[in-house]
mmCIF file of C-alpha atoms in Angstrom:
data_model
loop_
_atom_site.group_PDB
_atom_site.id
_atom_site.type_symbol
_atom_site.label_atom_id
_atom_site.label_comp_id
_atom_site.label_asym_id
_atom_site.label_seq_id
_atom_site.Cartn_x
_atom_site.Cartn_y
_atom_site.Cartn_z
ATOM 1 C CA MET A 290 147.703 23.881 102.329
ATOM 2 C CA TYR A 291 151.373 24.804 101.979
ATOM 3 C CA ALA A 292 151.859 21.840 99.640
ATOM 4 C CA LEU A 293 148.915 23.117 97.586
ATOM 5 C CA ALA A 294 150.573 26.526 97.248
ATOM 6 C CA VAL A 295 153.842 24.931 96.094
ATOM 7 C CA THR A 296 152.023 22.725 93.583
ATOM 8 C CA THR A 297 150.058 25.711 92.277
ATOM 9 C CA LEU A 298 153.184 27.814 91.773
ATOM 10 C CA LEU A 299 154.884 24.900 90.021
ATOM 11 C CA ALA A 300 151.886 24.395 87.714
ATOM 12 C CA VAL A 301 151.647 28.108 86.927
ATOM 13 C CA SER A 302 155.343 28.335 86.052
ATOM 14 C CA ILE A 303 155.326 25.228 83.842
ATOM 15 C CA GLY A 304 152.073 26.204 82.125
ATOM 16 C CA THR A 305 153.229 29.765 81.464
ATOM 17 C CA HIS A 306 156.606 28.560 80.218
ATOM 18 C CA ALA A 307 155.028 26.117 77.756
ATOM 19 C CA LEU A 308 152.436 28.665 76.572
ATOM 20 C CA ALA A 309 155.088 31.342 76.010
ATOM 21 C CA CYS A 310 157.282 28.947 74.010
ATOM 22 C CA TRP A 311 154.325 27.771 71.935
ATOM 23 C CA ARG A 312 153.061 31.253 71.115
ATOM 24 C CA GLY A 313 156.566 32.526 70.412
ATOM 25 C CA ALA A 314 157.236 29.647 68.034
ATOM 26 C CA ASN A 315 153.976 30.309 66.160
ATOM 27 C CA VAL A 316 154.658 33.969 65.470
ATOM 28 C CA LYS A 317 155.305 34.144 61.734
ATOM 29 C CA GLU A 318 158.773 35.370 60.999
ATOM 30 C CA SER A 319 160.277 37.418 58.192
ATOM 31 C CA SER A 320 161.964 35.221 55.626
ATOM 32 C CA LEU A 321 164.614 35.900 52.991
ATOM 33 C CA THR A 322 163.815 35.627 49.315
ATOM 34 C CA ALA A 323 166.328 34.251 46.813
ATOM 35 C CA ASP A 324 167.741 37.715 46.152
ATOM 36 C CA GLY A 325 168.317 38.331 49.877
ATOM 37 C CA HIS A 326 165.403 40.728 50.464
ATOM 38 C CA LYS A 327 163.132 40.395 53.481
ATOM 39 C CA GLN A 328 159.604 39.126 52.938
ATOM 40 C CA VAL A 329 157.156 39.562 55.836
ATOM 41 C CA GLN A 330 154.628 36.759 56.120
ATOM 42 C CA GLY A 331 151.733 38.728 57.514
ATOM 43 C CA ASP A 332 152.119 38.845 61.293
ATOM 44 C CA ALA A 333 152.743 42.362 62.582
ATOM 45 C CA LEU A 334 154.411 41.056 65.747
ATOM 46 C CA SER A 335 157.129 39.418 63.655
ATOM 47 C CA ARG A 336 158.463 42.893 62.907
ATOM 48 C CA LEU A 337 159.135 43.354 66.623
ATOM 49 C CA GLN A 338 161.008 40.091 67.023
ATOM 50 C CA THR A 339 164.654 40.518 67.896
ATOM 51 C CA SER A 340 167.197 37.958 66.719
ATOM 52 C CA PHE A 341 169.916 38.776 69.222
ATOM 53 C CA SER A 342 173.679 38.390 69.069
ATOM 54 C CA GLY A 343 176.275 37.817 71.772
ATOM 55 C CA LEU A 344 176.757 41.571 72.100
ATOM 56 C CA HIS A 345 173.024 42.044 72.660
ATOM 57 C CA VAL A 346 173.152 39.461 75.443
ATOM 58 C CA ILE A 347 175.981 41.320 77.196
ATOM 59 C CA PHE A 348 174.148 44.638 76.933
ATOM 60 C CA LEU A 349 170.982 43.000 78.283
ATOM 61 C CA ILE A 350 172.736 41.660 81.375
ATOM 62 C CA ILE A 351 174.467 45.005 81.984
ATOM 63 C CA GLY A 352 171.108 46.771 81.671
ATOM 64 C CA LEU A 353 169.496 44.382 84.148
ATOM 65 C CA CYS A 354 172.324 44.987 86.608
ATOM 66 C CA GLY A 355 171.799 48.728 86.294
ATOM 67 C CA MET A 356 168.078 48.309 86.898
ATOM 68 C CA ILE A 357 168.706 46.235 90.025
ATOM 69 C CA LEU A 358 170.993 48.909 91.473
ATOM 70 C CA LEU A 359 168.479 51.626 90.595
ATOM 71 C CA LEU A 360 165.676 49.798 92.369
ATOM 72 C CA TYR A 361 167.969 48.988 95.307
ATOM 73 C CA TYR A 362 169.105 52.526 96.036
ATOM 74 C CA VAL A 363 166.348 54.731 94.618
ATOM 75 C CA LYS A 364 163.064 54.476 96.471
ATOM 76 C CA SER A 365 160.938 56.612 94.174
ATOM 77 C CA GLU A 366 157.170 56.501 93.861
ATOM 78 C CA VAL A 367 157.463 57.853 90.315
ATOM 79 C CA LEU A 368 159.828 55.027 89.334
ATOM 80 C CA THR A 369 157.497 52.456 90.868
ATOM 81 C CA ILE A 370 154.467 53.831 89.009
ATOM 82 C CA ALA A 371 156.403 53.905 85.729
ATOM 83 C CA ILE A 372 157.393 50.248 86.129
ATOM 84 C CA GLN A 373 153.808 49.304 86.978
ATOM 85 C CA ILE A 374 152.503 51.025 83.845
ATOM 86 C CA VAL A 375 155.072 49.311 81.643
ATOM 87 C CA PHE A 376 154.149 46.008 83.291
ATOM 88 C CA VAL A 377 150.442 46.488 82.590
ATOM 89 C CA VAL A 378 150.913 47.600 78.969
ATOM 90 C CA SER A 379 153.234 44.659 78.245
ATOM 91 C CA ALA A 380 150.876 42.261 79.990
ATOM 92 C CA VAL A 381 147.845 43.463 78.027
ATOM 93 C CA CYS A 382 149.660 42.929 74.717
ATOM 94 C CA GLY A 383 150.920 39.533 75.867
ATOM 95 C CA LEU A 384 147.499 38.328 77.012
ATOM 96 C CA ALA A 385 146.012 39.276 73.646
ATOM 97 C CA LEU A 386 148.788 37.307 71.935
ATOM 98 C CA ALA A 387 148.256 34.356 74.275
ATOM 99 C CA VAL A 388 144.633 34.111 73.146
ATOM 100 C CA SER A 389 145.411 33.977 69.429
ATOM 101 C CA THR A 390 147.982 34.911 66.799
ATOM 102 C CA ASN A 391 145.173 36.138 64.544
ATOM 103 C CA ASN A 392 145.172 39.932 64.483
ATOM 104 C CA LYS A 393 141.362 40.258 64.483
ATOM 105 C CA ILE A 394 140.824 37.876 67.400
ATOM 106 C CA ARG A 395 143.730 39.503 69.218
ATOM 107 C CA PHE A 396 142.029 42.902 68.890
ATOM 108 C CA PHE A 397 138.875 41.689 70.654
ATOM 109 C CA ALA A 398 140.992 39.996 73.336
ATOM 110 C CA LEU A 399 142.481 43.383 74.204
ATOM 111 C CA LEU A 400 139.263 44.535 75.890
ATOM 112 C CA PRO A 401 139.214 42.000 78.769
ATOM 113 C CA ALA A 402 143.020 42.253 79.038
ATOM 114 C CA ILE A 403 142.785 46.026 79.476
ATOM 115 C CA ALA A 404 140.055 45.539 82.084
ATOM 116 C CA ILE A 405 142.305 43.177 84.067
ATOM 117 C CA GLY A 406 145.195 45.642 83.856
ATOM 118 C CA ILE A 407 143.103 48.574 85.084
ATOM 119 C CA ALA A 408 141.623 46.454 87.864
ATOM 120 C CA TRP A 409 145.095 45.509 89.079
ATOM 121 C CA LEU A 410 146.268 49.130 89.068
ATOM 122 C CA ILE A 411 143.296 50.081 91.230
ATOM 123 C CA LEU A 412 143.280 47.042 93.537
ATOM 124 C CA ARG A 413 146.994 46.182 93.653
ATOM 125 C CA ASP A 414 147.214 46.732 97.431
ATOM 126 C CA GLU A 415 144.290 44.414 98.195
ATOM 127 C CA PRO A 416 144.973 40.922 99.614
ATOM 128 C CA TYR A 417 143.488 39.217 96.550
ATOM 129 C CA ALA A 418 145.380 41.353 93.998
ATOM 130 C CA TRP A 419 147.870 38.510 93.511
ATOM 131 C CA ILE A 420 145.329 36.774 91.249
ATOM 132 C CA LEU A 421 145.233 39.707 88.842
ATOM 133 C CA GLN A 422 149.009 40.124 89.035
ATOM 134 C CA ASP A 423 149.611 36.486 88.129
ATOM 135 C CA ILE A 424 147.273 36.749 85.138
ATOM 136 C CA LEU A 425 149.129 39.827 83.932
ATOM 137 C CA ALA A 426 152.477 38.117 84.568
ATOM 138 C CA VAL A 427 151.467 35.365 82.138
ATOM 139 C CA GLY A 428 150.991 38.016 79.473
ATOM 140 C CA VAL A 429 154.399 39.579 80.155
ATOM 141 C CA CYS A 430 156.103 36.185 79.793
ATOM 142 C CA VAL A 431 154.290 35.391 76.537
ATOM 143 C CA LEU A 432 155.184 38.770 75.019
ATOM 144 C CA ALA A 433 158.839 38.656 76.107
ATOM 145 C CA VAL A 434 159.476 35.133 74.814
ATOM 146 C CA SER A 435 157.643 35.922 71.560
ATOM 147 C CA MET A 436 159.816 38.981 70.899
ATOM 148 C CA LEU A 437 163.176 37.375 71.706
ATOM 149 C CA LYS A 438 164.398 35.062 68.957
ATOM 150 C CA ALA A 439 167.459 32.898 69.552
ATOM 151 C CA PRO A 440 169.214 32.140 66.230
ATOM 152 C CA SER A 441 171.013 29.126 67.683
ATOM 153 C CA LEU A 442 171.415 26.952 70.745
ATOM 154 C CA LYS A 443 174.871 28.484 71.134
ATOM 155 C CA LEU A 444 173.507 31.989 71.739
ATOM 156 C CA SER A 445 170.595 30.846 73.885
ATOM 157 C CA THR A 446 173.088 28.936 76.058
ATOM 158 C CA PHE A 447 175.309 32.014 76.270
ATOM 159 C CA LEU A 448 172.302 34.031 77.435
ATOM 160 C CA LEU A 449 171.351 31.410 80.034
ATOM 161 C CA VAL A 450 174.867 31.068 81.436
ATOM 162 C CA LEU A 451 175.246 34.826 81.872
ATOM 163 C CA ALA A 452 171.765 34.987 83.407
ATOM 164 C CA LEU A 453 172.748 32.238 85.858
ATOM 165 C CA LEU A 454 175.849 34.179 86.927
ATOM 166 C CA TYR A 455 173.736 37.337 87.193
ATOM 167 C CA ASP A 456 171.186 35.561 89.402
ATOM 168 C CA VAL A 457 173.804 34.021 91.701
ATOM 169 C CA PHE A 458 175.692 37.301 92.026
ATOM 170 C CA TRP A 459 172.704 39.406 93.049
ATOM 171 C CA VAL A 460 171.306 36.796 95.441
ATOM 172 C CA PHE A 461 174.467 35.620 97.222
ATOM 173 C CA ILE A 462 177.358 38.026 96.560
ATOM 174 C CA ALA A 463 176.124 41.561 95.884
ATOM 175 C CA GLY A 464 174.944 42.083 99.478
ATOM 176 C CA HIS A 465 178.584 42.020 100.609
ATOM 177 C CA ILE A 466 179.601 44.590 97.990
ATOM 178 C CA PHE A 467 176.759 47.103 97.921
ATOM 179 C CA PRO A 468 175.890 48.292 101.427
ATOM 180 C CA HIS A 469 172.470 49.686 102.223
ATOM 181 C CA ALA A 470 171.304 51.649 105.223
ATOM 182 C CA ASN A 471 168.229 49.484 105.667
ATOM 183 C CA ILE A 472 170.130 46.232 106.066
ATOM 184 C CA GLN A 473 173.167 47.154 108.111
ATOM 185 C CA ASP A 474 171.972 44.806 110.802
ATOM 186 C CA LYS A 475 171.891 41.960 108.297
ATOM 187 C CA ALA A 476 175.373 41.671 106.840
ATOM 188 C CA GLY A 477 175.477 40.239 103.347
ATOM 189 C CA ALA A 478 171.731 40.320 102.845
ATOM 190 C CA GLY A 479 170.875 39.638 99.226
ATOM 191 C CA VAL A 480 170.301 42.665 97.041
ATOM 192 C CA MET A 481 167.684 40.717 95.100
ATOM 193 C CA GLU A 482 165.867 40.007 98.357
ATOM 194 C CA GLU A 483 165.619 43.721 99.093
ATOM 195 C CA VAL A 484 164.401 44.493 95.565
ATOM 196 C CA VAL A 485 161.698 41.848 95.899
ATOM 197 C CA LYS A 486 160.451 43.561 99.055
ATOM 198 C CA SER A 487 159.780 46.701 97.021
ATOM 199 C CA ASN A 488 156.566 44.983 95.892
ATOM 200 C CA LEU A 489 157.151 45.446 92.162
ATOM 201 C CA PRO A 490 155.074 43.287 89.804
ATOM 202 C CA ASN A 491 158.036 41.309 88.451
ATOM 203 C CA MET A 492 157.038 37.949 89.865
ATOM 204 C CA PHE A 493 154.370 35.306 90.272
ATOM 205 C CA LYS A 494 152.838 35.284 93.749
ATOM 206 C CA ILE A 495 150.933 32.426 95.382
ATOM 207 C CA PRO A 496 149.740 32.768 99.023
ATOM 208 C CA ASP A 497 151.069 30.048 101.310
ATOM 209 C CA TRP A 498 148.092 30.492 103.673
ATOM 210 C CA ASP A 499 150.424 31.693 106.408
ATOM 211 C CA ASP A 500 150.200 35.440 105.750
ATOM 212 C CA ASP A 501 153.038 35.203 103.247
ATOM 213 C CA PHE A 502 153.628 34.445 99.574
ATOM 214 C CA LEU A 503 155.626 31.980 97.534
ATOM 215 C CA ILE A 504 157.210 33.925 94.686
ATOM 216 C CA LEU A 505 158.942 33.184 91.402
ATOM 217 C CA GLY A 506 160.639 35.857 89.294
ATOM 218 C CA LEU A 507 159.417 36.304 85.733
ATOM 219 C CA GLY A 508 162.987 35.952 84.461
ATOM 220 C CA ASP A 509 162.977 32.350 85.669
ATOM 221 C CA VAL A 510 160.221 31.694 83.123
ATOM 222 C CA ILE A 511 161.197 34.064 80.297
ATOM 223 C CA LEU A 512 164.924 33.332 79.921
ATOM 224 C CA PRO A 513 164.632 29.523 79.755
ATOM 225 C CA GLY A 514 161.711 30.128 77.402
ATOM 226 C CA VAL A 515 164.103 31.599 74.834
ATOM 227 C CA GLN A 516 165.708 28.176 74.462
ATOM 228 C CA GLY A 517 162.349 26.401 74.442
ATOM 229 C CA CYS A 518 160.958 28.730 71.792
ATOM 230 C CA TYR A 519 164.007 28.163 69.581
ATOM 231 C CA LEU A 520 163.614 24.391 69.832
ATOM 232 C CA LEU A 521 159.874 24.445 69.180
ATOM 233 C CA ALA A 522 160.152 26.848 66.234
ATOM 234 C CA SER A 523 162.840 24.768 64.530
ATOM 235 C CA LYS A 524 161.423 22.369 61.961
ATOM 236 C CA HIS A 525 164.333 19.975 62.359
ATOM 237 C CA HIS A 526 164.801 20.070 66.140
ATOM 238 C CA SER A 527 161.292 20.417 67.618
ATOM 239 C CA SER A 528 161.607 16.902 69.076
ATOM 240 C CA PHE A 529 163.986 18.327 71.696
ATOM 241 C CA PHE A 530 161.254 20.527 73.172
ATOM 242 C CA LEU A 531 159.805 17.747 75.345
ATOM 243 C CA PRO A 532 163.197 16.982 76.970
ATOM 244 C CA HIS A 533 163.529 20.734 77.520
ATOM 245 C CA ILE A 534 160.169 20.910 79.315
ATOM 246 C CA PHE A 535 161.013 17.870 81.428
ATOM 247 C CA ALA A 536 164.374 19.369 82.402
ATOM 248 C CA TYR A 537 162.714 22.693 83.246
ATOM 249 C CA LEU A 538 160.251 20.875 85.512
ATOM 250 C CA VAL A 539 163.086 19.058 87.273
ATOM 251 C CA GLY A 540 165.185 22.201 87.661
ATOM 252 C CA ILE A 541 162.450 24.409 89.056
ATOM 253 C CA SER A 542 161.273 21.619 91.377
ATOM 254 C CA ILE A 543 164.778 21.319 92.828
ATOM 255 C CA ALA A 544 164.962 25.111 93.221
ATOM 256 C CA MET A 545 161.684 25.160 95.162
ATOM 257 C CA THR A 546 162.731 22.221 97.299
ATOM 258 C CA VAL A 547 166.014 23.896 98.265
ATOM 259 C CA ALA A 548 164.272 27.208 98.976
ATOM 260 C CA ILE A 549 161.697 25.556 101.228
ATOM 261 C CA SER A 550 164.184 23.351 103.061
ATOM 262 C CA THR A 551 166.610 26.217 103.736
ATOM 263 C CA ASP A 552 163.905 28.867 104.222
ATOM 264 C CA THR A 553 165.938 31.303 102.096
ATOM 265 C CA GLY A 554 165.517 32.770 98.642
ATOM 266 C CA GLN A 555 167.357 30.839 95.947
ATOM 267 C CA PRO A 556 168.504 31.805 92.434
ATOM 268 C CA ALA A 557 166.231 29.475 90.495
ATOM 269 C CA LEU A 558 168.363 29.709 87.352
ATOM 270 C CA LEU A 559 171.189 28.034 89.270
ATOM 271 C CA PHE A 560 169.142 24.829 89.068
ATOM 272 C CA ILE A 561 167.155 25.408 85.874
ATOM 273 C CA VAL A 562 169.982 26.315 83.480
ATOM 274 C CA PRO A 563 172.215 23.235 84.039
ATOM 275 C CA ALA A 564 169.138 21.036 83.730
ATOM 276 C CA ILE A 565 167.765 22.367 80.436
ATOM 277 C CA VAL A 566 171.127 22.949 78.764
ATOM 278 C CA GLY A 567 172.521 19.594 79.879
ATOM 279 C CA VAL A 568 169.482 17.559 78.829
ATOM 280 C CA VAL A 569 169.103 19.228 75.426
ATOM 281 C CA VAL A 570 172.814 19.032 74.592
ATOM 282 C CA LEU A 571 173.010 15.381 75.664
ATOM 283 C CA SER A 572 169.868 14.457 73.695
ATOM 284 C CA ALA A 573 171.149 16.194 70.564
ATOM 285 C CA TRP A 574 174.589 14.577 70.915
ATOM 286 C CA ARG A 575 173.079 11.103 71.186
ATOM 287 C CA LYS A 576 171.075 11.721 67.991
ATOM 288 C CA GLY A 577 174.069 13.148 66.151
ATOM 289 C CA GLU A 578 172.363 16.535 65.705
ATOM 290 C CA LEU A 579 174.327 18.636 68.177
ATOM 291 C CA GLY A 580 176.331 20.503 65.524
ATOM 292 C CA ALA A 581 173.279 21.648 63.561
ATOM 293 C CA LEU A 582 171.364 22.480 66.746
ATOM 294 C CA TRP A 583 174.295 24.375 68.261
ATOM 295 C CA ASN A 584 174.942 26.518 65.166
ATOM 296 C CA GLY A 585 171.275 26.994 64.323
ATOM 297 C CA ASP A 586 169.050 26.255 61.347
ATOM 298 C CA VAL A 587 169.613 29.793 60.069
ATOM 299 C CA ASP A 588 173.220 29.004 59.204
ATOM 300 C CA VAL A 589 172.215 25.893 57.285
ATOM 301 C CA ALA A 590 169.434 27.684 55.418
ATOM 302 C CA THR A 591 171.668 30.630 54.530
ATOM 303 C CA ALA A 592 174.391 28.352 53.150
ATOM 304 C CA LYS A 593 171.855 26.420 51.087
ATOM 305 C CA MET A 594 170.337 29.644 49.747
ATOM 306 C CA ALA A 595 173.768 30.976 48.776
ATOM 307 C CA GLU A 596 174.605 27.731 47.012
ATOM 308 C CA GLU A 597 171.343 27.804 45.051
ATOM 309 C CA SER A 598 171.917 31.442 44.075
ATOM 310 C CA GLN A 599 175.389 30.613 42.727
ATOM 311 C CA LEU A 600 173.953 27.794 40.656
ATOM 312 C CA LEU A 601 171.331 30.110 39.174
ATOM 313 C CA LEU A 602 173.968 32.669 38.199
ATOM 314 C CA LYS A 603 176.347 30.114 36.692
ATOM 315 C CA PRO A 604 176.300 29.853 32.860
ATOM 316 C CA GLN A 605 174.306 26.936 31.538
ATOM 317 C CA ALA A 606 177.258 25.510 29.648
ATOM 318 C CA ASP A 607 179.363 25.366 32.786
ATOM 319 C CA MET A 608 176.765 23.155 34.491
ATOM 320 C CA HIS A 609 177.262 20.327 32.006
ATOM 321 C CA THR A 610 180.760 20.494 30.566
ATOM 322 C CA THR A 611 184.109 22.031 31.284
ATOM 323 C CA CYS A 612 185.958 23.628 28.453
ATOM 324 C CA ILE A 613 189.773 23.399 28.569
ATOM 325 C CA GLN A 614 191.792 25.568 26.240
ATOM 326 C CA GLN A 615 195.286 24.297 25.574
ATOM 327 C CA PRO A 616 198.236 26.502 24.619
ATOM 328 C CA PRO A 617 198.367 27.161 20.871
ATOM 329 C CA PRO A 618 200.774 24.900 18.880
ATOM 330 C CA ALA A 619 202.754 26.001 15.858
ATOM 331 C CA PRO A 620 201.004 28.584 13.689
ATOM 332 C CA LYS A 621 200.570 26.199 10.772
ATOM 333 C CA TYR A 622 198.216 23.991 12.827
ATOM 334 C CA GLY A 623 196.044 26.831 14.196
ATOM 335 C CA THR A 624 194.333 26.824 17.568
ATOM 336 C CA MET A 625 192.197 23.963 18.838
ATOM 337 C CA ASP A 626 189.668 23.931 21.718
ATOM 338 C CA ILE A 627 189.183 20.638 23.443
ATOM 339 C CA CYS A 628 185.792 20.493 25.173
#
């Protein structure tokens, strides 16, 4: 039965990851017209998409660190309820998006999604509440990946590397730096481990049939999904999505194997990030497409658009011939233009 729980958690993570990437890639984006103005192509969610920069990534990681410390030191019922409400609202929106990208169909999908969210809020302390929580967690992952838009492999890799360091720090190192009264008898206990025990809905939970749960943080699905969504949305590089999925499967399988064999919580991104980044970069390098993939299609499209705009503004005569005016000779011969 334990093997069944592991297989179920693996299937849920892979399925959610693929669904989030697919839905995120199918959200219609705002495009630039020839004069540089933004033209929205009809999907309201596209207005919420965030094409992040390196500075945004740094602020995101700093914000996550602050949230971890807040949850670690502040045991507040109000804070817990606020996080649960945000979780449910995000999940409801994400589940509606997971059903369809059509606004009308999405509206009708809100009703059962809201019912699931309310049911979880009421029954969240029941033994079977993990089923509702996992359904809602799928919605959160779909919404998060759909809203985050990586403009290039370079920035998605930067995000993943910082997230890896963040994960390793809070699991293995932070317990030695930030003391806590509740774990004085357990020197160096992971801060992330203590936050997980606060029973917040930031994870997938599968019962292992031994009065315990196998868990996987939502960040281990969402953050790698940013890279997957970028690959799948790119017209020129969508062929790299399958290697990405394969690498994600390998990475998360290794993470689960290490966690089970050592009987300790592991930073899953420590295994996932090298796998997906390494496989995608190697595949692109072998095909000679690493430069374009690394810098992003946006750069190529912008350069092409600028070149076309310059051609449109250039005088018609200059597109066919070049007129060279020589210095004037003696006055008696006048001035001659050689074209």
